[in-house]
Coordinates of C-alpha atoms (C1' of nucleotides) in Angstrom, one line a residue:
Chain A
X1 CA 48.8 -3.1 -8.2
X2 CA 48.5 0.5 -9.0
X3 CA 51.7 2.4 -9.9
X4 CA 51.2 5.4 -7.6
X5 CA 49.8 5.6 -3.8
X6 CA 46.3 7.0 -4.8
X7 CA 45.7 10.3 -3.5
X8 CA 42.8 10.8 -0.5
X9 CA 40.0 12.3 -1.8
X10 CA 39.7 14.6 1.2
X11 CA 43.4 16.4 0.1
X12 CA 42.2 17.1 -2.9
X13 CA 39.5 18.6 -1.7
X14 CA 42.0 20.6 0.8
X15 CA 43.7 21.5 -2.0
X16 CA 40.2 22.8 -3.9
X17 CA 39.8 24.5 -0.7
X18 CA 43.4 26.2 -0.1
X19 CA 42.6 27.5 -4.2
X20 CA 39.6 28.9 -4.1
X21 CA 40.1 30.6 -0.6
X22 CA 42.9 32.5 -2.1
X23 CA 40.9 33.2 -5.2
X24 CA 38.5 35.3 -2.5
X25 CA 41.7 37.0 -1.0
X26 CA 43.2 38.2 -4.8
X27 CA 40.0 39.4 -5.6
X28 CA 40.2 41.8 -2.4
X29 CA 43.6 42.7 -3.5
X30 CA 42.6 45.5 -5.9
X31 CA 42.6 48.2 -3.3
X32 CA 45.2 51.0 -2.9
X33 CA 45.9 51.1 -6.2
X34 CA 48.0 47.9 -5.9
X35 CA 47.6 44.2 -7.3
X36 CA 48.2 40.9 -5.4
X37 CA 51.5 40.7 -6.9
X38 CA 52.9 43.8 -6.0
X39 CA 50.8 43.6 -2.3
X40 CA 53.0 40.3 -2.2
X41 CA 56.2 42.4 -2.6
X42 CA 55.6 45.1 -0.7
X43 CA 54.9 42.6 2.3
X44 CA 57.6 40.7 1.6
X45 CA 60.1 43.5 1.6
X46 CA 58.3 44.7 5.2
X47 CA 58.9 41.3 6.7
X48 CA 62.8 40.7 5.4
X49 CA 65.9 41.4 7.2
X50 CA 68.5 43.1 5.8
X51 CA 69.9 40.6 3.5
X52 CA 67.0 38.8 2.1
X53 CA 65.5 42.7 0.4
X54 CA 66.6 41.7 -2.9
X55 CA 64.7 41.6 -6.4
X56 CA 66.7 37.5 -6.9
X57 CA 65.1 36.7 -3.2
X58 CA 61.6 37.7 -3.8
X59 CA 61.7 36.1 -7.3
X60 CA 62.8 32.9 -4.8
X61 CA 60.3 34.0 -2.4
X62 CA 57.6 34.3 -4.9
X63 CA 58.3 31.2 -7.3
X64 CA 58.9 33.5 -10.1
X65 CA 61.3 34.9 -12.1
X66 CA 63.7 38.2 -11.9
X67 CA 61.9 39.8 -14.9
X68 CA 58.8 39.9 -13.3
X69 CA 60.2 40.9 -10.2
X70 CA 61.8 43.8 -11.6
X71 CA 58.9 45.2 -13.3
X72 CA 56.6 44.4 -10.0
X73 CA 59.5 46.6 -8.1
X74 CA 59.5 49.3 -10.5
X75 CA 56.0 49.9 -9.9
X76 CA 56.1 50.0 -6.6
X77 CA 59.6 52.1 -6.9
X78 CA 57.5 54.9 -9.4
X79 CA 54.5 54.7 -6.3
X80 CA 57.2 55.8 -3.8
X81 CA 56.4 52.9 -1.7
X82 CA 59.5 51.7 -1.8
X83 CA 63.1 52.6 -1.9
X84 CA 66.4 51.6 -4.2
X85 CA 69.8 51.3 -2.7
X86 CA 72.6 50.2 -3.9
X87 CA 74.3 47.6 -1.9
X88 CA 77.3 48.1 0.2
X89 CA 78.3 44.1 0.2
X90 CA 77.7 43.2 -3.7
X91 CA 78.0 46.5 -6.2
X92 CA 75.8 44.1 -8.5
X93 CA 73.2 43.9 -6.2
X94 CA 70.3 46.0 -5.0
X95 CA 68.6 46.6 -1.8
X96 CA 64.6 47.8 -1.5
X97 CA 63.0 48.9 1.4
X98 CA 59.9 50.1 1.8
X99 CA 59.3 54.0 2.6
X100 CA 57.1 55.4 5.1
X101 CA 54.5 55.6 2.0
X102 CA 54.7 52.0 1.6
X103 CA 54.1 50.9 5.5
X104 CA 51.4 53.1 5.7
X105 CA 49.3 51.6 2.6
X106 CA 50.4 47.9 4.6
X107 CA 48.4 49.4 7.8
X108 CA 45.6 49.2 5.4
X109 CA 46.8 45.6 3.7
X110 CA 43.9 43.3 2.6
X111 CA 44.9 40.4 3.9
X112 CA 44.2 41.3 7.4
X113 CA 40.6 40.6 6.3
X114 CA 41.6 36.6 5.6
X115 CA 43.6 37.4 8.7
X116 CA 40.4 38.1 10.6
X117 CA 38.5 35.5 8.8
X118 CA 41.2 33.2 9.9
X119 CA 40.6 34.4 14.0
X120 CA 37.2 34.2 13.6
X121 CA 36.5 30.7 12.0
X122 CA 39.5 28.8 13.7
X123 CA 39.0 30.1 17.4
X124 CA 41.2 28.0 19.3
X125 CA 42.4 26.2 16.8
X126 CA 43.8 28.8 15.1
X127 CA 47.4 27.3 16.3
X128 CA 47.0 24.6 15.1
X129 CA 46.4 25.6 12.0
X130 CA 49.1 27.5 11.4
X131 CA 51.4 24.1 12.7
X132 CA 49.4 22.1 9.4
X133 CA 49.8 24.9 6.8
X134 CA 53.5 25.0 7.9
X135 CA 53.9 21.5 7.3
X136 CA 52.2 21.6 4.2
X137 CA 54.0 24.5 3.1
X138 CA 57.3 22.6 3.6
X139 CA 56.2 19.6 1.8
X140 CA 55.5 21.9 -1.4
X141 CA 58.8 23.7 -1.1
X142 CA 61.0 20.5 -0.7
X143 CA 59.2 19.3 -3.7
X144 CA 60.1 22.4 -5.2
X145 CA 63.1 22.8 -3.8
X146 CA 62.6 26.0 -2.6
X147 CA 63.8 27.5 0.2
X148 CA 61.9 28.0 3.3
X149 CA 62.5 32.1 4.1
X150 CA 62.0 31.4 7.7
X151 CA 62.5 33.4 11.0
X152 CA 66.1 34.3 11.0
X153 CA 66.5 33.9 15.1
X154 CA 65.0 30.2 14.3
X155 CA 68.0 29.5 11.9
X156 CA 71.1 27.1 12.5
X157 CA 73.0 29.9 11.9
X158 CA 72.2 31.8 14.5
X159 CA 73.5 32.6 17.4
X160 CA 72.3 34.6 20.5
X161 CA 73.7 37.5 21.8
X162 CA 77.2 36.3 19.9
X163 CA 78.5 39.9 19.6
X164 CA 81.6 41.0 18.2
X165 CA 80.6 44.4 17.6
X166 CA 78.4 47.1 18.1
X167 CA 75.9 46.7 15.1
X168 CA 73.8 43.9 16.7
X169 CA 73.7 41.9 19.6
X170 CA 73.4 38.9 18.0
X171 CA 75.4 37.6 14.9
X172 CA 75.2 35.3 11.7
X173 CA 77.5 32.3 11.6
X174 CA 76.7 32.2 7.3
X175 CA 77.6 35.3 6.7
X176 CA 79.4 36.5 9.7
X177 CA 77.8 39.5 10.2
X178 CA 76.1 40.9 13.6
X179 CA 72.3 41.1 14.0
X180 CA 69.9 43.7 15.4
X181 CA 67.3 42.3 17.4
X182 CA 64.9 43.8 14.9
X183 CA 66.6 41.5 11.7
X184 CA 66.7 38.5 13.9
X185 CA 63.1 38.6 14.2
X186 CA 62.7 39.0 10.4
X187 CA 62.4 36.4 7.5
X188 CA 65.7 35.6 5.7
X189 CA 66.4 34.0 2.3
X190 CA 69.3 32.5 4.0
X191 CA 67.6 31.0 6.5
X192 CA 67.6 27.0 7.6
X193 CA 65.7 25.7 10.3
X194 CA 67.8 24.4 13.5
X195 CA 68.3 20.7 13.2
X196 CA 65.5 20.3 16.5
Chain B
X1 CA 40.7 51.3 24.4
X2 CA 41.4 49.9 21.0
X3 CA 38.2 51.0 18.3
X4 CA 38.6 46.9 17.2
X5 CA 40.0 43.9 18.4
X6 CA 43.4 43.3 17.2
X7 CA 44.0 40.3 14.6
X8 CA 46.2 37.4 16.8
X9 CA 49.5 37.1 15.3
X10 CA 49.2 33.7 14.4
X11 CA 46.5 34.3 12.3
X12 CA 48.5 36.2 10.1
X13 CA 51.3 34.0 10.2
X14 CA 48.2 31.7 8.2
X15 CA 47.2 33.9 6.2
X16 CA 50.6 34.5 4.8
X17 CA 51.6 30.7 4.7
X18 CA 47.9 30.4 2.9
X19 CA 49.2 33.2 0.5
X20 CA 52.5 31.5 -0.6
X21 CA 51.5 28.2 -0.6
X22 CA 49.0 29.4 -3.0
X23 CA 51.9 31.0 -5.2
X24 CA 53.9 27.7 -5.0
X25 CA 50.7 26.1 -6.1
X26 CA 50.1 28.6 -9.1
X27 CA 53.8 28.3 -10.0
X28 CA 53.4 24.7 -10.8
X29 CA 50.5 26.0 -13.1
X30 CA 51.7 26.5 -16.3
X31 CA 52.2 23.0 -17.5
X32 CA 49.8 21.5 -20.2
X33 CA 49.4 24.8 -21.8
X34 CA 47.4 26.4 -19.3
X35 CA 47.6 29.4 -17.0
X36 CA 46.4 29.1 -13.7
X37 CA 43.0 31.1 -14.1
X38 CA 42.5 27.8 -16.9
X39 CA 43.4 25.3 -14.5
X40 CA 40.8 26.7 -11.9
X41 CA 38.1 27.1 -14.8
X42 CA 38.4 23.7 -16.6
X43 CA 38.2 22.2 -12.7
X44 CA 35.3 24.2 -12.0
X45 CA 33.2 22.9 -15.1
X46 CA 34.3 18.9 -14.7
X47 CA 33.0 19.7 -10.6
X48 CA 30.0 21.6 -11.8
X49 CA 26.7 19.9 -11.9
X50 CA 24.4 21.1 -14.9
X51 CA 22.8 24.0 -13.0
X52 CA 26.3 25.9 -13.1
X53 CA 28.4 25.2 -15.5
X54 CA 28.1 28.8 -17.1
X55 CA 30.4 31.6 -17.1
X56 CA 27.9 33.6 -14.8
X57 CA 28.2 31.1 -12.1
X58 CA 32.0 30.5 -12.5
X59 CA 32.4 34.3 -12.2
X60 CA 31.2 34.4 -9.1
X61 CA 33.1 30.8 -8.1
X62 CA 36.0 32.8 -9.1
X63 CA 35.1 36.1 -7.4
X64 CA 36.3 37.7 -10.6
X65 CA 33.8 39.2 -13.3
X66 CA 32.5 38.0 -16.1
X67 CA 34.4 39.3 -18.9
X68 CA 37.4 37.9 -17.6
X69 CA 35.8 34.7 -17.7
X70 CA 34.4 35.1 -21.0
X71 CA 38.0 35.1 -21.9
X72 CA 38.9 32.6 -20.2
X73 CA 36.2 30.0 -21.5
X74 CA 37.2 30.9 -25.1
X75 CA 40.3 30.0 -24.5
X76 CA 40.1 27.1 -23.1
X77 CA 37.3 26.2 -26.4
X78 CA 39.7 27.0 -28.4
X79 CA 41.9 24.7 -27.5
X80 CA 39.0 21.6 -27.7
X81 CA 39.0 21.5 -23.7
X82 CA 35.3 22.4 -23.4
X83 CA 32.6 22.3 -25.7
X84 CA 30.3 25.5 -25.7
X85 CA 26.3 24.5 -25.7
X86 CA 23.1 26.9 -26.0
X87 CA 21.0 26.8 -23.1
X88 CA 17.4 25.7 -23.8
X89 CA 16.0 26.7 -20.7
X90 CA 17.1 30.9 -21.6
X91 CA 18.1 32.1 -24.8
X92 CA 20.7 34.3 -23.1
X93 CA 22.7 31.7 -21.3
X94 CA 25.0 29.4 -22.5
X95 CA 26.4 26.0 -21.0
X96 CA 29.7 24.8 -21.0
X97 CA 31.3 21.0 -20.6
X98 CA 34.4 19.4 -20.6
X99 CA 35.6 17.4 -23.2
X100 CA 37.2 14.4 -23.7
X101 CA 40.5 16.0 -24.4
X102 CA 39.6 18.7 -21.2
X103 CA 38.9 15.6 -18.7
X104 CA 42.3 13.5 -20.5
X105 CA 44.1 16.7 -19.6
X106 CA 42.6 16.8 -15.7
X107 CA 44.5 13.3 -15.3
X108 CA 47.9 15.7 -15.0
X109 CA 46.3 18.1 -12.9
X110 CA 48.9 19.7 -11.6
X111 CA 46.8 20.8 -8.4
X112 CA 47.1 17.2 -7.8
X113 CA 50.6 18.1 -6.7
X114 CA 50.0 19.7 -3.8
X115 CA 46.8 17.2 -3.0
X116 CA 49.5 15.0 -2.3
X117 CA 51.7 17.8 -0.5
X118 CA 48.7 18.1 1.8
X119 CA 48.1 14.2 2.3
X120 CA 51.6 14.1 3.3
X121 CA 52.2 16.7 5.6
X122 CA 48.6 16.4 7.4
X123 CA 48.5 12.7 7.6
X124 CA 45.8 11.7 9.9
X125 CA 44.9 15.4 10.9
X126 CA 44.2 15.9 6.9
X127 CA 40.9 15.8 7.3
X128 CA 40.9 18.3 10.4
X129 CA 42.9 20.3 7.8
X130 CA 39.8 20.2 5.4
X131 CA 37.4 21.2 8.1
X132 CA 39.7 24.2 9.3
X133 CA 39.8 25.7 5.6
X134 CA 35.8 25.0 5.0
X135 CA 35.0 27.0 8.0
X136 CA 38.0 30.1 6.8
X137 CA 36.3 29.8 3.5
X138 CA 32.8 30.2 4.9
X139 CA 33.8 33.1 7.4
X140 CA 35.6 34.7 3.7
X141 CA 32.4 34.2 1.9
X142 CA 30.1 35.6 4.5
X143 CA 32.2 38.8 4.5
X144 CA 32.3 38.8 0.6
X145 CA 28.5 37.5 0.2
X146 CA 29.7 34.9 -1.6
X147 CA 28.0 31.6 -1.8
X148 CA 29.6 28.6 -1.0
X149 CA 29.3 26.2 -3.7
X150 CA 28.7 23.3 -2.0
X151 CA 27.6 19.5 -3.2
X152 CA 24.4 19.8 -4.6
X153 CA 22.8 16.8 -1.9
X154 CA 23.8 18.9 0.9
X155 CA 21.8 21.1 -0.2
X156 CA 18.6 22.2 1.7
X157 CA 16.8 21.7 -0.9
X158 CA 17.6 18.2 -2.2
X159 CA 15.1 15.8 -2.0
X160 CA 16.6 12.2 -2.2
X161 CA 14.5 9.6 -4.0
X162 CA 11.3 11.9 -4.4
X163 CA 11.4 11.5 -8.4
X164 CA 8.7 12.4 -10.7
X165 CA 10.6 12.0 -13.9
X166 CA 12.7 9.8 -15.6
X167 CA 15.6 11.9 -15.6
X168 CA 16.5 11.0 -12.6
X169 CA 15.9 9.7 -8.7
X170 CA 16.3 12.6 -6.8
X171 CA 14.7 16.3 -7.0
X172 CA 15.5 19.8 -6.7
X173 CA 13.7 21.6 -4.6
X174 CA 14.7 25.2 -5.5
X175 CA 14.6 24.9 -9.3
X176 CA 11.8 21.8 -9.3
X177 CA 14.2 19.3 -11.4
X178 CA 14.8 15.8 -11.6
X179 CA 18.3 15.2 -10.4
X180 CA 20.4 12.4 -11.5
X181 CA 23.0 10.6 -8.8
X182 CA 26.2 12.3 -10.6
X183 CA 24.7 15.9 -10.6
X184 CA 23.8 15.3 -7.0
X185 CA 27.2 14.4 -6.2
X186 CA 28.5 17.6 -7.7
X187 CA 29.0 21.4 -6.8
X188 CA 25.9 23.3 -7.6
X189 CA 25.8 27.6 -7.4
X190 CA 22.5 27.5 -6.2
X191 CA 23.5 25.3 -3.3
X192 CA 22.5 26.5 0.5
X193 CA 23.6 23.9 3.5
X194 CA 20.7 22.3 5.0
X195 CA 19.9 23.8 8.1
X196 CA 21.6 21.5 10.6
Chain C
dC1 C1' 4.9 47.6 -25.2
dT2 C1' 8.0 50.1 -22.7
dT3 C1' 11.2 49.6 -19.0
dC4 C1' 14.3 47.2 -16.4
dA5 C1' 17.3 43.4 -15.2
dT6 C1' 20.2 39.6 -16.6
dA7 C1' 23.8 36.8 -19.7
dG8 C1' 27.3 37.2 -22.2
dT9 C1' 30.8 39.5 -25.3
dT10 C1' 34.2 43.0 -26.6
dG11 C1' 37.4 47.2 -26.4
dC12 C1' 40.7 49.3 -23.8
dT13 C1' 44.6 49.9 -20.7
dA14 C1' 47.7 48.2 -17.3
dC15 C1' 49.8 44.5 -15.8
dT16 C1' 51.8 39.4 -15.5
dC17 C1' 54.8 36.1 -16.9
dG18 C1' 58.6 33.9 -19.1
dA19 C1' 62.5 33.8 -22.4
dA20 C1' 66.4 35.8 -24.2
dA21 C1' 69.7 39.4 -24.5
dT22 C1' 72.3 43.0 -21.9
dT23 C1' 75.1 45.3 -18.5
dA24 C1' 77.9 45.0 -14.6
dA25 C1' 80.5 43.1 -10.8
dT26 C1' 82.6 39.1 -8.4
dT27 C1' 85.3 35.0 -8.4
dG28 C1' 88.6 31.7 -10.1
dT29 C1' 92.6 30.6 -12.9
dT30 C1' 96.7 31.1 -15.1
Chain D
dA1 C1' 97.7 41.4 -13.4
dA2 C1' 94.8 39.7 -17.1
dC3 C1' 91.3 36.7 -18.6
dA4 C1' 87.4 33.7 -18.5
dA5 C1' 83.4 32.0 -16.0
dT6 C1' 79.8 33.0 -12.9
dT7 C1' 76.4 35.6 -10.7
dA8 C1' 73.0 39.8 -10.0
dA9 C1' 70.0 42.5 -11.9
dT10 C1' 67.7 44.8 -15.6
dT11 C1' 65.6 45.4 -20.1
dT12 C1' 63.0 44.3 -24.0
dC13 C1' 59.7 41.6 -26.3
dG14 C1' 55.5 38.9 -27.1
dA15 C1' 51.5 36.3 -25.6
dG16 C1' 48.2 36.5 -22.6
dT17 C1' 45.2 38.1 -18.3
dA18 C1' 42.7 41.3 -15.1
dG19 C1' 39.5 44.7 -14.4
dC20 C1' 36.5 48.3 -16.0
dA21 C1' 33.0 49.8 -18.8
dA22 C1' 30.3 49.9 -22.9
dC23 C1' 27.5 47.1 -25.8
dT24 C1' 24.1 43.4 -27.7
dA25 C1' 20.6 40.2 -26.9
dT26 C1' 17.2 38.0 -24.3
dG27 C1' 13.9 37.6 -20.6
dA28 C1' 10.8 39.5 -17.0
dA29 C1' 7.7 43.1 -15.0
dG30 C1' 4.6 46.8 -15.0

DNA sequence: CTTCATAGTTGCTACTCGAAATTAATTGTT
DNA sequence: AACAATTAATTTCGAGTAGCAACTATGAAG
């Protein structure tokens, strides 16, 4: 009869839940002199590999645009908590990384505190947990059509200990490139879960 | 040796998952005129029962301050989504309810969206999922001294069926109201879970 | 009746966000 | 090699929001 599978009551309330939980963790984002959207970049820039520290893959990461982006990374560029390069691959394209500035504000990064809330209320479970907001999380981003920024060593691209020169152990069947142990344990914008 | 116990791994991994999925969520946002920080107001006041629907108490359901939310509410009056209404139990207060137009506009609730992201990545564990983000919520309140919220017969101090008025069956302890069956079934700010 | 606390609004500044225009470099085509 | 099309990133602009603090008005307490 009805048009549309109704949707269960208890994942909306889920979804009341997931909103106003990170509400509480924005509103503990004022410190260091830094505002959720620019604590956002400067972990995202910490946690990317080499060739996912550009302004276009944090707009992708973020689900927002360049413009913003930009002006989020010029803040954090005029702070000195991170730092501009020019890339060697694309002479369009940028690289940021953060300075030693910039991982010493994340040692004090106030999402550790939902971070410890998270320890503390899951326990056990706390695996678990993880597994289900991963699946939600790929739900929303298929829908979206967003890409998933995953664990470069977990990619189809991958390939172990692959190498062909003396950059990296490993290496990148995309791009073709060798890989540190240190990127391959990074997030990538490139990156696509192995089939199983 | 260490001055603290270090945060697992994994609950960071959730915390940041919790963190995009929230900016996915927000992304989707803007539709229907409104901003997310809208959204999250207009929901609060058609959840609210008649205790809370002022800005006061959705400051503090926001853990933002009040001016913001002043702001917010006159926007959202402006555009005929709630109707502003003087308090007659304190001059200084004001209540605010959803309109026709604000509850028409609820139907494309866009948070809806990722309801059904969550219903269909959880499945049968969805309302484990629930449980796992009441109890992170709880542990992020504690730490924040926030309150939680919760549906008003819950409450400790709902007393079902002990009327003394007209106005309804039930009774409020706390405050020493009549309570109707929709305001019980609603969020409340004064709300405390009963003891066990 | 004075003092203090509470409810809400408003001014200010910095920032967010999205759209459109701009600059620059790469890729494809002839 | 020259040219157009595409892509990457930035800039500028306008509407709007966040957070802070000052301010008005009402209520509560001594």
């Amino acid at each position: 009869m009805k048009p549309k599978a109704a949707i269960e009551p208890v994942a909306t309330e889920a979804a009341h839940l997931v909103d106003r939980l990170e509400r509480l963790a924005r509103a503990g984002e004022q410190s260091g002199g830094l505002n959720p959207a620019q604590w956002d970049a400067l972990r995202y820039l910490a946690r990317a590999n080499r060739f996912s520290r550009t302004p276009a893959a944090l707009a992708e990461y973020l689900a927002t645009t360049r413009g913003t982006v930009s002006r989020t990374l010029a803040s954090l560029e005029e702070k000195g908590l991170i730092a501009r390069l020019a890339s060697d691959r694309d002479g369009r394209s940028v690289d940021f990384d953060t300075t030693k500035a910039g991982r010493a504000l994340l040692a004090e990064d106030p999402l550790a505190q939902i971070a410890a809330d998270i320890a503390q209320a899951t326990q056990n479970d706390a695996r678990l947990f993880a597994d289900l907001l991963q699946r939600v999380l790929r739900a929303a981003l298929a829908r979206n059509q967003g890409r998933a920024f995953g664990i470069c060593r977990t990619c189809r691209h991958f390939r172990r200990d692959a190498a062909n020169g003396a950059q990296g152990p490993h290496h990148c069947g995309l791009l073709d490139v060798p890989l540190s142990d240190a990127d391959s344990a990074r997030i990538c914008a490139e990156q696509s879960p192995a089939a199983a």
